[in-house]
XYZ file of N, CA and C in Angstrom:
396
model
N 20.543 102.588 83.033
C 21.597 102.036 83.826
C 22.687 103.073 84.025
N 23.153 102.971 85.137
C 24.208 103.866 85.543
C 25.544 103.353 85.029
N 26.442 104.261 84.621
C 27.744 103.854 84.100
C 28.689 103.431 85.218
N 29.524 102.548 84.891
C 30.518 102.050 85.831
C 31.732 102.978 85.792
N 32.137 103.491 86.956
C 33.316 104.365 86.985
C 34.422 103.698 87.815
N 35.635 103.900 87.377
C 36.782 103.307 88.069
C 37.535 104.432 88.758
N 37.787 104.239 90.031
C 38.531 105.216 90.808
C 40.017 105.064 90.456
N 40.657 106.109 89.915
C 42.062 105.976 89.523
C 43.006 105.847 90.718
N 42.593 106.279 91.889
C 43.427 106.153 93.076
C 42.812 105.106 93.988
N 43.629 104.191 94.459
C 43.067 103.161 95.339
C 42.651 103.768 96.678
N 41.700 103.137 97.318
C 41.190 103.622 98.595
C 42.141 103.298 99.750
N 42.936 102.267 99.606
C 43.871 101.895 100.677
C 45.252 102.447 100.343
N 46.047 102.747 101.386
C 47.401 103.267 101.180
C 48.277 102.220 100.505
N 49.216 102.701 99.719
C 50.099 101.788 99.003
C 51.053 101.081 99.961
N 51.191 99.805 99.819
C 52.129 99.028 100.619
C 53.458 98.976 99.889
N 54.517 98.934 100.681
C 55.845 98.823 100.088
C 56.017 97.418 99.530
N 56.527 97.365 98.331
C 56.782 96.066 97.704
C 58.218 96.048 97.201
N 58.954 95.031 97.608
C 60.341 94.881 97.151
C 60.314 94.417 95.707
N 61.018 95.160 94.867
C 61.017 94.832 93.445
C 62.450 94.629 92.972
N 62.634 94.058 91.809
C 63.991 93.920 91.264
C 64.700 95.267 91.115
N 63.941 96.318 90.908
C 64.538 97.648 90.795
C 65.231 98.034 92.104
N 64.577 97.782 93.242
C 65.182 98.079 94.540
C 66.411 97.208 94.787
N 66.350 95.961 94.391
C 67.502 95.071 94.536
C 68.681 95.607 93.740
N 68.438 96.042 92.533
C 69.489 96.604 91.692
C 70.081 97.863 92.331
N 69.229 98.769 92.818
C 69.708 100.007 93.427
C 70.522 99.747 94.695
N 70.075 98.819 95.529
C 70.826 98.481 96.742
C 72.168 97.855 96.368
N 72.184 97.019 95.348
C 73.439 96.417 94.889
C 74.415 97.462 94.386
N 73.935 98.409 93.603
C 74.793 99.484 93.091
C 75.315 100.343 94.243
N 74.442 100.704 95.176
C 74.843 101.523 96.317
C 75.895 100.806 97.166
N 75.708 99.526 97.413
C 76.680 98.748 98.187
C 78.023 98.691 97.475
N 78.010 98.481 96.174
C 79.254 98.423 95.399
C 79.982 99.761 95.426
N 79.253 100.852 95.265
C 79.869 102.184 95.280
C 80.460 102.483 96.659
N 79.725 102.169 97.720
C 80.245 102.401 99.069
C 81.487 101.556 99.341
N 81.487 100.300 98.912
C 82.657 99.442 99.101
C 83.854 99.981 98.325
N 83.628 100.455 97.112
C 84.709 101.007 96.298
C 85.309 102.252 96.955
N 84.466 103.173 97.416
C 84.979 104.371 98.075
C 85.675 104.033 99.389
N 85.161 103.057 100.127
C 85.825 102.629 101.356
C 87.202 102.065 101.082
N 87.311 101.235 100.052
C 88.598 100.648 99.674
C 89.578 101.728 99.227
N 89.124 102.642 98.370
C 89.999 103.715 97.896
C 90.440 104.627 99.044
N 89.541 104.913 99.965
C 89.902 105.729 101.124
C 90.934 105.044 101.999
N 90.758 103.746 102.229
C 91.726 102.978 103.015
C 93.094 102.980 102.349
N 93.131 102.761 101.038
C 94.404 102.743 100.319
C 95.066 104.122 100.326
N 94.279 105.182 100.209
C 94.818 106.543 100.244
C 95.462 106.831 101.596
N 94.769 106.459 102.663
C 95.311 106.678 104.006
C 96.578 105.851 104.209
N 96.545 104.603 103.767
C 97.725 103.738 103.914
C 98.903 104.282 103.108
N 98.650 104.783 101.907
C 99.712 105.307 101.051
C 100.337 106.565 101.644
N 99.529 107.392 102.287
C 100.017 108.669 102.800
C 100.456 108.632 104.257
N 100.455 107.471 104.889
C 100.909 107.395 106.271
C 102.302 106.784 106.325
N 103.084 107.147 107.330
C 104.432 106.585 107.432
C 104.367 105.097 107.775
N 105.405 104.362 107.434
C 105.383 102.921 107.691
C 105.489 102.611 109.185
N 104.940 101.480 109.563
C 105.090 101.011 110.941
C 106.530 100.563 111.134
N 107.041 100.727 112.330
C 108.408 100.291 112.623
C 108.472 99.836 114.067
N 108.937 98.614 114.260
C 109.105 98.048 115.594
C 110.501 97.446 115.657
N 111.285 97.880 116.620
C 112.637 97.348 116.805
C 112.596 96.411 118.005
N 112.889 95.131 117.752
C 112.849 94.139 118.824
C 114.204 93.937 119.487
N 115.262 94.229 118.758
C 116.607 94.072 119.299
C 117.492 95.141 118.707
N 118.281 95.855 119.418
C 118.563 95.802 120.852
C 117.524 96.597 121.649
N 117.422 96.317 122.942
C 116.525 97.117 123.776
C 117.119 98.503 124.032
N 116.304 99.379 124.566
C 116.774 100.726 124.912
C 117.847 100.628 125.996
N 118.846 101.498 125.929
C 119.975 101.544 126.872
C 120.733 100.221 126.918
N 120.894 99.618 125.773
C 121.612 98.345 125.652
C 123.090 98.563 125.956
N 123.655 97.686 126.790
C 125.078 97.753 127.110
C 125.809 96.867 126.114
N 126.607 97.485 125.256
C 127.308 96.762 124.200
C 128.706 96.395 124.673
N 128.980 95.089 124.711
C 130.307 94.625 125.109
C 131.121 94.183 123.903
N 130.501 94.184 122.741
C 131.175 93.813 121.501
C 131.074 94.987 120.538
N 131.962 95.030 119.551
C 131.907 96.151 118.617
C 130.882 95.936 117.499
N 130.178 94.804 117.516
C 129.098 94.562 116.550
C 127.805 94.305 117.312
N 126.747 94.961 116.850
C 125.436 94.808 117.487
C 124.457 94.291 116.449
N 123.721 93.229 116.821
C 122.655 92.702 115.967
C 121.403 93.531 116.196
N 120.756 93.885 115.100
C 119.538 94.686 115.156
C 118.467 93.961 114.370
N 117.281 93.845 114.960
C 116.178 93.188 114.258
C 114.875 93.883 114.611
N 113.884 93.664 113.760
C 112.585 94.265 113.984
C 111.628 93.945 112.861
N 110.546 94.710 112.819
C 109.491 94.472 111.831
C 108.975 95.813 111.331
N 108.647 95.836 110.037
C 108.090 97.030 109.406
C 107.112 96.592 108.325
N 106.605 97.530 107.551
C 105.752 97.181 106.413
C 106.595 96.463 105.370
N 105.994 95.520 104.675
C 106.757 94.698 103.727
C 107.296 95.493 102.541
N 106.680 96.625 102.220
C 107.160 97.416 101.079
C 108.102 98.547 101.494
N 108.486 98.604 102.765
C 109.368 99.663 103.252
C 110.834 99.269 103.088
N 111.688 100.278 103.049
C 113.132 100.037 103.071
C 113.652 100.466 104.436
N 114.641 99.746 104.922
C 115.204 100.002 106.245
C 116.651 100.448 106.106
N 116.986 101.478 106.861
C 118.381 101.904 106.980
C 118.735 101.907 108.460
N 119.875 101.297 108.764
C 120.405 101.319 110.120
C 121.705 102.107 110.052
N 121.720 103.260 110.710
C 122.864 104.184 110.622
C 123.253 104.422 109.165
N 122.255 104.678 108.329
C 122.411 104.967 106.892
C 122.943 103.803 106.072
N 122.839 102.584 106.579
C 123.198 101.390 105.813
C 121.915 100.636 105.480
N 121.697 100.355 104.195
C 120.495 99.624 103.783
C 120.512 98.207 104.324
N 119.344 97.736 104.742
C 119.176 96.387 105.271
C 118.029 95.734 104.514
N 118.153 94.449 104.226
C 117.099 93.723 103.513
C 115.880 93.504 104.404
N 114.699 93.629 103.789
C 113.430 93.379 104.464
C 112.762 92.226 103.741
N 112.325 91.186 104.486
C 111.683 90.052 103.811
C 110.215 90.354 103.517
N 109.517 89.387 102.892
C 108.134 89.622 102.450
C 107.161 89.822 103.605
N 107.560 89.438 104.827
C 106.712 89.662 105.998
C 107.042 90.968 106.716
N 108.052 91.687 106.233
C 108.447 92.941 106.850
C 109.501 92.790 107.933
N 110.020 91.593 108.123
C 111.030 91.352 109.156
C 112.403 91.726 108.610
N 113.197 92.384 109.432
C 114.557 92.742 109.020
C 115.552 92.366 110.111
N 116.768 92.070 109.686
C 117.881 91.758 110.578
C 119.115 92.427 110.012
N 119.874 93.067 110.864
C 121.096 93.720 110.416
C 122.118 93.747 111.525
N 123.295 94.163 111.168
C 124.381 94.246 112.137
C 125.148 95.536 111.873
N 125.453 96.255 112.935
C 126.241 97.471 112.795
C 127.476 97.372 113.668
N 128.494 98.030 113.208
C 129.734 98.093 113.975
C 129.736 99.397 114.752
N 130.057 99.300 116.029
C 130.100 100.500 116.864
C 131.521 100.712 117.362
N 131.761 101.924 117.797
C 133.074 102.303 118.302
C 132.889 102.978 119.648
N 133.969 103.115 120.371
C 133.916 103.833 121.646
C 133.401 105.242 121.363
N 132.426 105.668 122.133
C 131.839 106.983 121.911
C 130.519 106.934 121.147
N 130.202 105.796 120.538
C 128.904 105.656 119.869
C 127.824 105.591 120.939
N 126.840 106.452 120.846
C 125.813 106.520 121.879
C 124.426 106.138 121.391
N 124.246 106.061 120.071
C 122.912 105.739 119.568
C 122.985 105.027 118.227
N 121.910 104.304 117.955
C 121.724 103.637 116.670
C 120.421 104.180 116.098
N 120.458 104.620 114.844
C 119.286 105.216 114.199
C 118.740 104.226 113.179
N 117.484 103.812 113.364
C 116.810 102.890 112.446
C 115.691 103.674 111.774
N 115.703 103.707 110.438
C 114.718 104.480 109.677
C 114.025 103.583 108.662
N 112.696 103.618 108.667
C 111.889 102.913 107.665
C 111.304 103.960 106.724
N 111.412 103.712 105.410
C 110.892 104.630 104.397
C 109.987 103.849 103.454
N 108.779 104.368 103.190
C 107.886 103.670 102.263
C 107.990 104.271 100.864
N 107.160 103.762 99.942
C 107.226 104.197 98.541
C 106.875 105.665 98.345
N 106.085 106.226 99.245
C 105.732 107.643 99.115
C 106.692 108.537 99.904
N 107.846 107.989 100.257
C 108.940 108.714 100.930
C 108.580 109.192 102.333
N 107.583 108.586 102.942
C 107.267 108.877 104.341
C 108.205 108.041 105.211
N 108.659 108.621 106.321
C 109.649 107.959 107.162
C 109.170 107.801 108.594
N 109.631 106.717 109.214
C 109.485 106.496 110.640
C 110.880 106.189 111.164
N 111.277 106.864 112.226
C 112.625 106.691 112.765
C 112.556 106.323 114.240
N 113.367 105.353 114.622
C 113.540 104.985 116.025
C 115.023 105.129 116.340
N 115.308 105.806 117.436
C 116.693 105.981 117.883
C 116.863 105.173 119.164
N 117.803 104.234 119.140
C 118.102 103.427 120.323
C 119.389 103.930 120.958
N 119.299 104.277 122.223
C 120.483 104.677 122.978
C 121.228 103.411 123.382
N 122.542 103.450 123.249
C 123.363 102.312 123.663
C 124.482 102.812 124.570
N 124.987 101.894 125.374
C 126.100 102.192 126.266
C 127.242 101.271 125.869
N 128.238 101.784 125.143
C 129.343 100.915 124.738
C 130.330 100.698 125.888
N 130.585 99.442 126.185
C 131.612 99.064 127.162
C 132.528 98.078 126.469
N 133.249 98.590 125.508
C 134.109 97.749 124.689
C 135.410 97.477 125.422
N 135.844 96.219 125.374
C 137.120 95.869 126.005
C 138.260 96.400 125.158
N 139.255 96.908 125.811
C 140.359 97.540 125.085
C 141.524 96.616 124.925
């Protein structure tokens, strides 16, 4: 009788089979990619200047009173200065302030500064027509 021999290599090509090992590797890869994406987003956000939008007064505002109301929106963790006067910012980033102007005042400077000392500045030109 002839001996029985077993072929160590199968005659058909190996089919891909999803195994728990592949599930684990895909899970680890997804977690690592999400972590690096989050860290990259936070790094960019930390190193960029804060957003600043001034809603009031408009550009070339004609001021008939010696006090001007100023309002706008910025990042919630930013500090706002209007003509070097600190203004409170609420948890949504909204700020409201008032500055006193005099004859000859031509601009109002609004500056937002974040925790990493990056600044965004908007300068509003005004036209004072104060009654004498």
